[in-house]
mmCIF file of C-alpha atoms in Angstrom:
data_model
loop_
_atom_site.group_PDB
_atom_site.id
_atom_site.type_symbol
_atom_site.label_atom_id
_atom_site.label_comp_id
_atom_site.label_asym_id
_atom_site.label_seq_id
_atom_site.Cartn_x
_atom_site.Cartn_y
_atom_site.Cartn_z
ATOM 1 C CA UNK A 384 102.954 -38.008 -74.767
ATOM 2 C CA UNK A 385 106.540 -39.194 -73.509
ATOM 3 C CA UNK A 386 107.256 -37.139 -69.905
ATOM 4 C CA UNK A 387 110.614 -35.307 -69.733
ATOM 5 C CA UNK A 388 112.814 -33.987 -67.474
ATOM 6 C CA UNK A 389 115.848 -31.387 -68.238
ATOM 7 C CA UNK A 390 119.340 -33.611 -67.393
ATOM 8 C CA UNK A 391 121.850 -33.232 -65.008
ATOM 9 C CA UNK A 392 123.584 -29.730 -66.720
ATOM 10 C CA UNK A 393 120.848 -30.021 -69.394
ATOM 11 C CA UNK A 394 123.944 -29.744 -71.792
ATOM 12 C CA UNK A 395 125.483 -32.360 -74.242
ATOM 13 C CA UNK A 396 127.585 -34.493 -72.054
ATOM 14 C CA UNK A 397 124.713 -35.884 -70.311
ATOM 15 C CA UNK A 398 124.988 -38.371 -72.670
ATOM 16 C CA UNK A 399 127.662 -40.681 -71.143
ATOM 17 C CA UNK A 400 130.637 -41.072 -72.976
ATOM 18 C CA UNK A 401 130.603 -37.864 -75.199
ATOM 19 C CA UNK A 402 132.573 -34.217 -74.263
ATOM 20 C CA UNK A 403 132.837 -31.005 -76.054
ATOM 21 C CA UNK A 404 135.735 -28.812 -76.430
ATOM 22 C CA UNK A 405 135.892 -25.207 -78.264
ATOM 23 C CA UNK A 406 138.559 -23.018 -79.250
ATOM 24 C CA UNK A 407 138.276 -19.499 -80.834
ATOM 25 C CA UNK A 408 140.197 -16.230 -82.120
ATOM 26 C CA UNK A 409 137.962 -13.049 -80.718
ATOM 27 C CA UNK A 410 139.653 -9.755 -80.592
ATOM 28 C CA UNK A 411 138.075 -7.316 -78.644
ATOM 29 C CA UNK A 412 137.739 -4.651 -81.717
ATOM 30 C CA UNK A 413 136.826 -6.997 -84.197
ATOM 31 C CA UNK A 414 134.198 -5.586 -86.823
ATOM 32 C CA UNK A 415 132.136 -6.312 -89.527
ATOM 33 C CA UNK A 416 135.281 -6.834 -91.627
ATOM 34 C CA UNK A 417 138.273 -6.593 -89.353
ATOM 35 C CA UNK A 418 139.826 -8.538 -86.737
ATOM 36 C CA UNK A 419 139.744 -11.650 -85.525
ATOM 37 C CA UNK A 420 136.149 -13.952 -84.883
ATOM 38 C CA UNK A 421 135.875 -17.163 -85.750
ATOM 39 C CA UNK A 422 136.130 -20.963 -83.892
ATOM 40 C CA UNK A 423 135.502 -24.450 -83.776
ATOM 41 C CA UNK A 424 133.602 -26.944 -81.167
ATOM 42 C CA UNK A 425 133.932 -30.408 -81.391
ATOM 43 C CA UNK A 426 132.219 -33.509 -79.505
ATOM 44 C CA UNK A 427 134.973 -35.940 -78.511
ATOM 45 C CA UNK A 428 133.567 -39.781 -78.572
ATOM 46 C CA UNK A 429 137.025 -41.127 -78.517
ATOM 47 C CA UNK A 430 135.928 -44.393 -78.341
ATOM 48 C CA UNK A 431 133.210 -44.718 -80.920
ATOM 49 C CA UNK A 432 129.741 -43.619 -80.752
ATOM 50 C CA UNK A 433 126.980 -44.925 -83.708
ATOM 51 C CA UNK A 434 126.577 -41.994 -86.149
ATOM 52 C CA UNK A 435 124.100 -40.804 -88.490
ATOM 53 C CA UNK A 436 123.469 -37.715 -90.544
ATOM 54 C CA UNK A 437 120.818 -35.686 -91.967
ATOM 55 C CA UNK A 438 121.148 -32.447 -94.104
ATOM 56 C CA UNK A 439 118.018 -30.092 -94.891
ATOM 57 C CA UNK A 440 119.390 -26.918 -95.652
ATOM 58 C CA UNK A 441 120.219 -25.911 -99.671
ATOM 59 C CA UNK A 442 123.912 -24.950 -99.004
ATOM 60 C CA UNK A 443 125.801 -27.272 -96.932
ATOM 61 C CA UNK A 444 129.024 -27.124 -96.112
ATOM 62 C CA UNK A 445 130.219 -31.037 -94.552
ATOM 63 C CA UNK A 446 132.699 -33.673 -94.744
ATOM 64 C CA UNK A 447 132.121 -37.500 -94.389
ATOM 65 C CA UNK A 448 128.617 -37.235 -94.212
ATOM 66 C CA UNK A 449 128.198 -39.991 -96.859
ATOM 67 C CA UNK A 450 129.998 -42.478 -94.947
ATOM 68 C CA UNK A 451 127.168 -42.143 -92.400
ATOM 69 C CA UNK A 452 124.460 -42.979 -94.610
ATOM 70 C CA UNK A 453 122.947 -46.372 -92.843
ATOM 71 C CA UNK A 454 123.737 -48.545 -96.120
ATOM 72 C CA UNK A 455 127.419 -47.772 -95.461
ATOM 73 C CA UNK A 456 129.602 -50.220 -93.638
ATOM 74 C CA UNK A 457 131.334 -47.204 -90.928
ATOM 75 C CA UNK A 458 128.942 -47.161 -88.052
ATOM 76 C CA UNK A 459 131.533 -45.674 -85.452
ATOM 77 C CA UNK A 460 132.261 -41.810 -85.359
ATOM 78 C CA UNK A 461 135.112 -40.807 -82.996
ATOM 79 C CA UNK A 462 134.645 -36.898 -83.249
ATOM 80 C CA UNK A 463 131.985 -33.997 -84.781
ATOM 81 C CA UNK A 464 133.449 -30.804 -85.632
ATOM 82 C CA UNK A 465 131.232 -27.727 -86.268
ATOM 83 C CA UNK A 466 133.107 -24.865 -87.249
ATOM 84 C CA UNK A 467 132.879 -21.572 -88.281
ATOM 85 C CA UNK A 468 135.317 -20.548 -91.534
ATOM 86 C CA UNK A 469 132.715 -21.644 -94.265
ATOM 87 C CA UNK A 470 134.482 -24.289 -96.519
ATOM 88 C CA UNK A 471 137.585 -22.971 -95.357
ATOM 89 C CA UNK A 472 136.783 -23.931 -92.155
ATOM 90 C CA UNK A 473 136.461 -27.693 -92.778
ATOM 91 C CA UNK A 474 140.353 -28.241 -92.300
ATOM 92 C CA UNK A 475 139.616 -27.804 -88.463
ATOM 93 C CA UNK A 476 138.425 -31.455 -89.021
ATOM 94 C CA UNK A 477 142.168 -32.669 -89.479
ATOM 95 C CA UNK A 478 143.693 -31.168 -86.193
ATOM 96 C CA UNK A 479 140.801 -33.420 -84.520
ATOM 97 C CA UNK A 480 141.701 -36.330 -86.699
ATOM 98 C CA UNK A 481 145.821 -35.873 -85.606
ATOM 99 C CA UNK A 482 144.451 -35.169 -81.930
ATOM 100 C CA UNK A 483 143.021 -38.737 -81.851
ATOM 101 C CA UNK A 484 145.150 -40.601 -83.428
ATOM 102 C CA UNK A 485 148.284 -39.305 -81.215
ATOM 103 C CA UNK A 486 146.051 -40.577 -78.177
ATOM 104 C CA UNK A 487 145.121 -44.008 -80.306
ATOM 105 C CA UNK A 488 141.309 -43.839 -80.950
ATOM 106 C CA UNK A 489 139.968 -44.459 -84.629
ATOM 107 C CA UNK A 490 139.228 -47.844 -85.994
ATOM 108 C CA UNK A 491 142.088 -50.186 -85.820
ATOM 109 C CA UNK A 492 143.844 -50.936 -89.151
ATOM 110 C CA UNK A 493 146.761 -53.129 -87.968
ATOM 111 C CA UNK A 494 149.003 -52.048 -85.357
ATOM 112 C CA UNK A 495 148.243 -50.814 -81.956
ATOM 113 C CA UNK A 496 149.404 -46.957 -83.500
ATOM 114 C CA UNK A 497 147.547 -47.593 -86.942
ATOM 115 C CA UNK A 498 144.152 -45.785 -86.682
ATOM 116 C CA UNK A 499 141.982 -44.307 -88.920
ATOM 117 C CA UNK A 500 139.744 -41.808 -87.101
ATOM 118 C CA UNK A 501 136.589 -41.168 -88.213
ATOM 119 C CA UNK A 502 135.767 -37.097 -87.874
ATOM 120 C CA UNK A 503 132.643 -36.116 -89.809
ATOM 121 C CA UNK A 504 132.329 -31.905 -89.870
ATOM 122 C CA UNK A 505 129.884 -29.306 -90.946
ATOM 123 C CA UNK A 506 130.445 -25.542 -91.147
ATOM 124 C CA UNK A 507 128.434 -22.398 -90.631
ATOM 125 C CA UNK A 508 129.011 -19.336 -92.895
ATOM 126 C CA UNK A 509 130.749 -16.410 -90.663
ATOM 127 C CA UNK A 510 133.547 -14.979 -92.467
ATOM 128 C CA UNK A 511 131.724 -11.196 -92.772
ATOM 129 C CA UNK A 512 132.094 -11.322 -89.122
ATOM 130 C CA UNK A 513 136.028 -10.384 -88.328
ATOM 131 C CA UNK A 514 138.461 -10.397 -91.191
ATOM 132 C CA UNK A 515 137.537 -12.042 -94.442
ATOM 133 C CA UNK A 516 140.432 -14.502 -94.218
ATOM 134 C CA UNK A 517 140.588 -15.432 -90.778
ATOM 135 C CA UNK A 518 139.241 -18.760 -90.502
ATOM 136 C CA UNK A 519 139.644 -22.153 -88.658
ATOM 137 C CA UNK A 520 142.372 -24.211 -89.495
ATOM 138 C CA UNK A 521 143.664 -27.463 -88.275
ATOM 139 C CA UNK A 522 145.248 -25.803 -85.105
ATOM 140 C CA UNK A 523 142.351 -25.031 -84.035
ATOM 141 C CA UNK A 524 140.237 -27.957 -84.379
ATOM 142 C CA UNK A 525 143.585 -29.529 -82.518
ATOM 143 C CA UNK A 526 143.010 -27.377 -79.629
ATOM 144 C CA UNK A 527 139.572 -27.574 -79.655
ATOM 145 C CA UNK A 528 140.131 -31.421 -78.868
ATOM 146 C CA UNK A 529 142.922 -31.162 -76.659
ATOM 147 C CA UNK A 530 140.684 -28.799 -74.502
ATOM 148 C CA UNK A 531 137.239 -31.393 -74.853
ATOM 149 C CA UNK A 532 136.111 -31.292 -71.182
ATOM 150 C CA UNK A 533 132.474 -32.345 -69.334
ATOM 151 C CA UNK A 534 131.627 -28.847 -69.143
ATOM 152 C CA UNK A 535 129.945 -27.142 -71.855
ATOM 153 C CA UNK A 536 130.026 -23.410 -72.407
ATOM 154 C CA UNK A 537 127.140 -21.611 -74.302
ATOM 155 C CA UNK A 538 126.941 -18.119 -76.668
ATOM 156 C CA UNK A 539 129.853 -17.077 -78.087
ATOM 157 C CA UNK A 540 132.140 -19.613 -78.135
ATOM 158 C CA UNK A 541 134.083 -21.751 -80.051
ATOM 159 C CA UNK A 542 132.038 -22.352 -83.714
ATOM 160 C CA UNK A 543 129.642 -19.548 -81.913
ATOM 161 C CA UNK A 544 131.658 -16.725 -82.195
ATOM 162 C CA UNK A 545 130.865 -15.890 -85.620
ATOM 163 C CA UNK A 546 127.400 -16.759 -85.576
ATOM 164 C CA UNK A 547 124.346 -14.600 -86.096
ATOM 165 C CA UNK A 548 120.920 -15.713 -86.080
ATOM 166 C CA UNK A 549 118.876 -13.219 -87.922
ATOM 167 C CA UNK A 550 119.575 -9.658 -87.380
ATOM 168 C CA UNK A 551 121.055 -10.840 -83.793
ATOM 169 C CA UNK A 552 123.689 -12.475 -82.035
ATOM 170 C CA UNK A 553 123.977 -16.450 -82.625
ATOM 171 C CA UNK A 554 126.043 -18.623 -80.850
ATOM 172 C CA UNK A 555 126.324 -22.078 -79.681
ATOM 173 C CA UNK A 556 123.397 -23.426 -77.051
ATOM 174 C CA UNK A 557 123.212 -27.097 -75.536
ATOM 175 C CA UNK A 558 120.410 -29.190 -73.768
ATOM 176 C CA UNK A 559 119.207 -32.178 -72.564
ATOM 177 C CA UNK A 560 116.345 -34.514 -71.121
ATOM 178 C CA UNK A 561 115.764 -37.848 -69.403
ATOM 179 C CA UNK A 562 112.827 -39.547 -70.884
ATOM 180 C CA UNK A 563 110.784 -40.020 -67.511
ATOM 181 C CA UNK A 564 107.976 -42.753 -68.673
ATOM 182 C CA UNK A 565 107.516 -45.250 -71.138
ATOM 183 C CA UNK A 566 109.553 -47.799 -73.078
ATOM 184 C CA UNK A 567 112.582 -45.205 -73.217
ATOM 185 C CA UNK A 568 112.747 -44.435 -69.913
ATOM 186 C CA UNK A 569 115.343 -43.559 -68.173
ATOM 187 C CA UNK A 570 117.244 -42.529 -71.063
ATOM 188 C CA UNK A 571 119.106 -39.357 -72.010
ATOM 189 C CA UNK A 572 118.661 -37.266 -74.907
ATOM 190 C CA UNK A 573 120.842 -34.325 -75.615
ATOM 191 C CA UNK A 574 122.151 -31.551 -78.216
ATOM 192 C CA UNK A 575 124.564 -28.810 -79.035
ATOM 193 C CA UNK A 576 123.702 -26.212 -81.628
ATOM 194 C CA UNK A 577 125.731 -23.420 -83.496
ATOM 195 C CA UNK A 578 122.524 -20.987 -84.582
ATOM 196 C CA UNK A 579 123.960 -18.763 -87.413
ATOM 197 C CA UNK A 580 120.582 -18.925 -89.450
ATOM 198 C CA UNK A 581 119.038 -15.997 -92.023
ATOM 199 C CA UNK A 582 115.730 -16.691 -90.617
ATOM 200 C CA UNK A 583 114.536 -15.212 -87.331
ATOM 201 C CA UNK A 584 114.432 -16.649 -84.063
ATOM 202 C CA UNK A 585 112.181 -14.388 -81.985
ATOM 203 C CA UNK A 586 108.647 -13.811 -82.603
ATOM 204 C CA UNK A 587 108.199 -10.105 -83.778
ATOM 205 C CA UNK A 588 104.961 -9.865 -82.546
ATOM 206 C CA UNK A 589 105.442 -10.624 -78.935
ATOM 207 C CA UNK A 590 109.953 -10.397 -78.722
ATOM 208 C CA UNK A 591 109.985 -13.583 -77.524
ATOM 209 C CA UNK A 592 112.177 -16.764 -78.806
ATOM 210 C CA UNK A 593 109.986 -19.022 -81.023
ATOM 211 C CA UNK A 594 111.568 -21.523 -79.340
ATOM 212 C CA UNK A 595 110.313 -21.229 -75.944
ATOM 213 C CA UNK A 596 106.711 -22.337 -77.647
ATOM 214 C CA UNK A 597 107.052 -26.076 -76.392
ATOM 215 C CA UNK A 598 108.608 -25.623 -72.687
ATOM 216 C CA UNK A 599 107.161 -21.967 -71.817
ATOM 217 C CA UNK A 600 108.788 -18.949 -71.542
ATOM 218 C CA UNK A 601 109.260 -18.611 -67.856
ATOM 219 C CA UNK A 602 111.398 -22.239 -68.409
ATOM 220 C CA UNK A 603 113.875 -19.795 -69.761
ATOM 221 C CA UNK A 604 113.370 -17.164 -67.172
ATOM 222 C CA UNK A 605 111.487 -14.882 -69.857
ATOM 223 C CA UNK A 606 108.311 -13.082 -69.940
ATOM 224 C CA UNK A 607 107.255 -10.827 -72.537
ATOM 225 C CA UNK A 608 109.186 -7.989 -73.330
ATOM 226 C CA UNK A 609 107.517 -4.121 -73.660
ATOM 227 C CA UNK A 610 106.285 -2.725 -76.675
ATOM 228 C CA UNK A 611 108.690 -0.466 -77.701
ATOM 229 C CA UNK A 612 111.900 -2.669 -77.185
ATOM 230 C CA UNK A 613 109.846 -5.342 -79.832
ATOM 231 C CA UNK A 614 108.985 -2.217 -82.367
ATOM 232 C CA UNK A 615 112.836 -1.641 -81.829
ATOM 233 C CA UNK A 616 113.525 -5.030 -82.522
ATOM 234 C CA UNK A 617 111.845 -5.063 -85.754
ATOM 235 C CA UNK A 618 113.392 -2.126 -87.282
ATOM 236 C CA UNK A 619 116.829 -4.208 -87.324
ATOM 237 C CA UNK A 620 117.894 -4.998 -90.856
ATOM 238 C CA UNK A 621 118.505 -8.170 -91.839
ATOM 239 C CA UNK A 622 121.717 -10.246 -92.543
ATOM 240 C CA UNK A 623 122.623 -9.098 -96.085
ATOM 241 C CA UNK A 624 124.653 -12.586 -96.681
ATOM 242 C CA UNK A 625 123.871 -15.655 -98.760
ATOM 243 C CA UNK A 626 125.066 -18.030 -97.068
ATOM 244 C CA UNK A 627 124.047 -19.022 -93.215
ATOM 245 C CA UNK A 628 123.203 -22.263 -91.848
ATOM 246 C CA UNK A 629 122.333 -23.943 -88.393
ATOM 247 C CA UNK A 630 123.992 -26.805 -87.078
ATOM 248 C CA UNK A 631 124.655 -29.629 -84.192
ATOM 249 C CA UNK A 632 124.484 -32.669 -83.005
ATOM 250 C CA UNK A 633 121.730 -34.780 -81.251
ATOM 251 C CA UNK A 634 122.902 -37.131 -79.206
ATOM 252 C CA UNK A 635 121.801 -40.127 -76.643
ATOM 253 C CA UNK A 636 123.134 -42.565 -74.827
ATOM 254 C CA UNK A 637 120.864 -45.751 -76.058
ATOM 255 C CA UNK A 638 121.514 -48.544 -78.007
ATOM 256 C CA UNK A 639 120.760 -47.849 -81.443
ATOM 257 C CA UNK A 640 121.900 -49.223 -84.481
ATOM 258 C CA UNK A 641 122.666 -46.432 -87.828
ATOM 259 C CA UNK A 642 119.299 -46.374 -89.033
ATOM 260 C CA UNK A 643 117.577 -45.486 -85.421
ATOM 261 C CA UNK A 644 119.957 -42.636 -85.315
ATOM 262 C CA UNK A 645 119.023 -41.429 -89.144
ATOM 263 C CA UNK A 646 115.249 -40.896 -87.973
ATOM 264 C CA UNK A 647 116.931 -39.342 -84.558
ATOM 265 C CA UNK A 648 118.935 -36.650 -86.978
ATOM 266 C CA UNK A 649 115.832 -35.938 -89.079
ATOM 267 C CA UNK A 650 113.548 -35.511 -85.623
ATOM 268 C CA UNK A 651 116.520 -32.807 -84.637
ATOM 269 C CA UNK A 652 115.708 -30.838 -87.737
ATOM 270 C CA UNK A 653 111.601 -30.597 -86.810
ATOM 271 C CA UNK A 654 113.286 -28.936 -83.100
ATOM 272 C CA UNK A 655 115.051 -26.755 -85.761
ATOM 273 C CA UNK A 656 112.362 -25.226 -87.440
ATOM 274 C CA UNK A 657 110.264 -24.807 -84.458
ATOM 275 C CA UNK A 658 112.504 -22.208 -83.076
ATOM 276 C CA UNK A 659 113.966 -20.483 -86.386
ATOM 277 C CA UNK A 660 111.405 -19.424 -89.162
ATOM 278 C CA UNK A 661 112.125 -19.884 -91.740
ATOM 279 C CA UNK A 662 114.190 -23.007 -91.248
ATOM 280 C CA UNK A 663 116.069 -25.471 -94.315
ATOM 281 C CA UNK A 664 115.990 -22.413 -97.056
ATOM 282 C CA UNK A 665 117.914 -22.404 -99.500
ATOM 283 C CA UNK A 666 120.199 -20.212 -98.290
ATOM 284 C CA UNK A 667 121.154 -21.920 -95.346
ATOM 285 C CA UNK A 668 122.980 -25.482 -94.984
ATOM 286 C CA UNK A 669 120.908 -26.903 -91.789
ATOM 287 C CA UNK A 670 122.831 -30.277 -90.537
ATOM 288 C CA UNK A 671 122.578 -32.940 -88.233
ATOM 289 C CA UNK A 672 124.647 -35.294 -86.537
ATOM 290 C CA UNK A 673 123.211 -37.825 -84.402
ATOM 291 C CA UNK A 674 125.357 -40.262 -82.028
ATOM 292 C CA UNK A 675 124.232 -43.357 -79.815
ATOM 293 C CA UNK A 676 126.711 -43.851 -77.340
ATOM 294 C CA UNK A 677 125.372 -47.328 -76.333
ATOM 295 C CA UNK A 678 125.188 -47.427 -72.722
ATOM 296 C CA UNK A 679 121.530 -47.577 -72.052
ATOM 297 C CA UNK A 680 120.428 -50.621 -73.132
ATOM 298 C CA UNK A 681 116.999 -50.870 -74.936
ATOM 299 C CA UNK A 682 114.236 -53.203 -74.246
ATOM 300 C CA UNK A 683 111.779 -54.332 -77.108
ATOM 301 C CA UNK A 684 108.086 -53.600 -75.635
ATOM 302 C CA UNK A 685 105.555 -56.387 -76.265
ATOM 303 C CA UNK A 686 103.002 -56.129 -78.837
ATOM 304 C CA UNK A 687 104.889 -54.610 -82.032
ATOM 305 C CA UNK A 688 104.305 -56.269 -85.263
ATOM 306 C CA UNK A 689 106.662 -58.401 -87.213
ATOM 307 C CA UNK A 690 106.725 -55.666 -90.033
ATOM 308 C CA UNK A 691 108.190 -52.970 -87.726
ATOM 309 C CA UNK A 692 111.249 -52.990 -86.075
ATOM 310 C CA UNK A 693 110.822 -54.069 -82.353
ATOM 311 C CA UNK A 694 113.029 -50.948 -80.924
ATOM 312 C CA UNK A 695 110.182 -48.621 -82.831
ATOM 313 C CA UNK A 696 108.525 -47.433 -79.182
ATOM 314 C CA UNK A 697 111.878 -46.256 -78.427
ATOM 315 C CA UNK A 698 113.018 -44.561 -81.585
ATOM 316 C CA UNK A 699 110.279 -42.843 -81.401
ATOM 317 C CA UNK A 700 110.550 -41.414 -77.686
ATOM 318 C CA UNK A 701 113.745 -40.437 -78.524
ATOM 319 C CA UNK A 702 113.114 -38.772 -82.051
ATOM 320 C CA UNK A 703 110.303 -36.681 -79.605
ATOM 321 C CA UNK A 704 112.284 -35.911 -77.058
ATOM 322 C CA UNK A 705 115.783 -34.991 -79.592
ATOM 323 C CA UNK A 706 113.013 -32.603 -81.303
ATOM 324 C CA UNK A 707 113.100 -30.729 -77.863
ATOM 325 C CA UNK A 708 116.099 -30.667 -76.948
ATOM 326 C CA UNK A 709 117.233 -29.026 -80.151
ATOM 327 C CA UNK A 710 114.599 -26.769 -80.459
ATOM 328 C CA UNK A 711 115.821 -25.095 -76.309
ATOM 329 C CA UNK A 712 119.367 -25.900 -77.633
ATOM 330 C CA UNK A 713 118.692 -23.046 -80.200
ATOM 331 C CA UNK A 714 117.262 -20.994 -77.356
ATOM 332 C CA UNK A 715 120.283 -21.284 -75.259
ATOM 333 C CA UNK A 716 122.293 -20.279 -77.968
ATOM 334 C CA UNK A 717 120.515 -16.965 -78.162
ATOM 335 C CA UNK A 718 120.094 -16.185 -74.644
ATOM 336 C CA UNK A 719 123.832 -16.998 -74.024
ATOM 337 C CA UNK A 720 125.524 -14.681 -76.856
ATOM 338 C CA UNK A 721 127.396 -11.557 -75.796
ATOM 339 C CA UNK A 722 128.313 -8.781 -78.492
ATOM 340 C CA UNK A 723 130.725 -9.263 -81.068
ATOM 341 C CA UNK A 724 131.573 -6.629 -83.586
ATOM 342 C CA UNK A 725 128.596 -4.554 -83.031
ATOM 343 C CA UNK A 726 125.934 -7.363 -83.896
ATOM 344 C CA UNK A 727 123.022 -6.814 -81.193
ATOM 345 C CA UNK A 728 122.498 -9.815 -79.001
ATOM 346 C CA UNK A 729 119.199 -10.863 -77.689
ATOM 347 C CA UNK A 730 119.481 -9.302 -73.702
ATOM 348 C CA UNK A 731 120.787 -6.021 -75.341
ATOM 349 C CA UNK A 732 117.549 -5.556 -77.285
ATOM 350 C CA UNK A 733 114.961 -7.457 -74.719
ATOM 351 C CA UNK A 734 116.141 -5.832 -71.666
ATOM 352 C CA UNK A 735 112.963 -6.393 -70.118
ATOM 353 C CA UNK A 736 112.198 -9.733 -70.859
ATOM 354 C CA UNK A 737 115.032 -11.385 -68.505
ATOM 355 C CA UNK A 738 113.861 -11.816 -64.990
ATOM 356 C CA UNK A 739 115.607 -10.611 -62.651
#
């Protein structure tokens, strides 16, 4: 098995060349109804990153996602946007789009000043949480670009602040790994996550994330909580929406070409359902994005056959290690969330589980 180690923030921008930004309404009183609560985060790769897609869940929400289909001639993303606002929320994508274009990046069509920007998006379903109509608009993807930075802030934030995973508090979580042996190594392998899924993400037989299964629990400075805080925790009533969905991006910084990056997105979704159950239903719109910023260069290791392509060792180090990295993405996400309008976050009801 390909060794590991967690990267330099063990967030997102490990991966050279990408940055995340977030913007947000949160008022304080905000309810189940009322008030403000929704965002955006986007990952900035203002100068082109390879992009891929794939979507598992039965009610997407998403924009340009056909474009990254590895048949297709785009193979350059400049932007993701994940965004709360349901299909409302998918306008958030233009902001980004006039965001890069004012600062030049997008494929060149002509003229230094003619670019087309290339911004695919996906949305969670979170208007219940604040005001019905209180959603992300282009403004706010806009400012959500404007602020894109190398440090990446976790729970509820940006497309996080409307999320619930569950019957608890979702959010946004990041991670990230060096591949430490083999023919990937050396290279980085990261994720961001906005977990807003119906399933669960804690094991109601011991409290404890399923996603701390691969890593270990004390990884995340958790042991198991007591007994009557995980009877507690399985008294709370589930979300009574339709309409939920998980999603992110997986990213690296290798060399790989569209269809590398399609097995990548699809590896993300296996991190996915390891640490929500159940994952891909029907009623949620689990999605994707994978980007290869190209820096690390990839070696072909002897001895692959002519049928296979000679990258395969690699793709599949990183398809194990983007598995992980989403899977303690979704962890993060949980462990980082602080209350909004009244939903119970993971630390309120596990008290006892967090090391001190």
């Amino acid at each position: 098995m390909t060794g590991t180690t967690p990267g330099r923030t063990d967030s997102l921008v490990d991966v050279v060349g990408l940055s995340v930004g977030h913007h947000h309404r949160l008022d304080p009183d905000a309810t189940l109804g009322s008030g403000a609560a929704t965002g955006c985060t986007v990952v900035l790769a203002p100068h082109g990153a390879t992009g891929a897609v794939d979507v598992r869940g039965g009610g997407p929400g998403t924009r340009e996602t056909d474009l990254l289909d590895p048949s297709h001639s785009v193979r350059k993303v400049h932007a993701i946007v994940l965004t709360g606002g349901s299909a409302y929320g998918l306008a958030a994508a233009d902001g980004v789009m006039r965001w890069l274009e004012e600062h030049g990046h997008g494929i060149g069509m002509g003229e230094p000043d003619q670019v087309v920007p290339i911004v695919p998006a996906a949305v969670i379903f979170d208007l219940p949480v604040g005001d019905w109509r209180t959603r992300p608009t282009a403004e706010f993807g806009y400012r959500a670009a404007d602020s894109a930075s190398h440090t990446v802030l976790s729970g509820s934030v940006g497309a996080g602040v409307g999320a619930r995973a569950g019957a608890i508090k979702g959010g946004v979580g990041t991670a990230s790994v060096v591949i430490t042996d083999g023919p990937a190594k050396g290279i980085t392998v990261s994720a961001l996550m906005v977990a807003n899924p119906v399933g669960t993400v804690f094991d109601p037989s011991t409290g404890l994330p399923w996603g701390v299964a691969t890593v270990g629990a004390a990884a995340f400075g958790l042991r198991p909580p007591v007994a009557a805080e995980v009877s507690a925790a399985r008294e709370l009533m589930a979300k009574s929406t339709v309409l939920n969905t998980t999603i992110g991006v997986v990213a690296t910084d290798a060399a790989l070409g569209k269809a590398a990056m399609r097995r990548v997105a699809v590896a993300g979704h296996d991190g996915l359902a390891r640490a929500i159950r159940p994952a891909h239903s029907p009623l949620d719109g689990d999605t994707i994005f994978a980007l290869a910023t190209g820096i690390h260069p990839v070696h072909h290791p002897a001895g692959v056959p002519d049928a296979f392509p000679p990258e395969l060792p690699v793709v599949d180090a990183v398809c194990t290690a983007a598995a992980e990295v989403v899977e303690k993405a979704v962890v993060d996400a949980v462990l980082s969330a602080t209350p909004v309008a009244g939903i119970p976050t993971y630390r309120e009801l596990f008290p006892s589980a967090l090391r001190s």
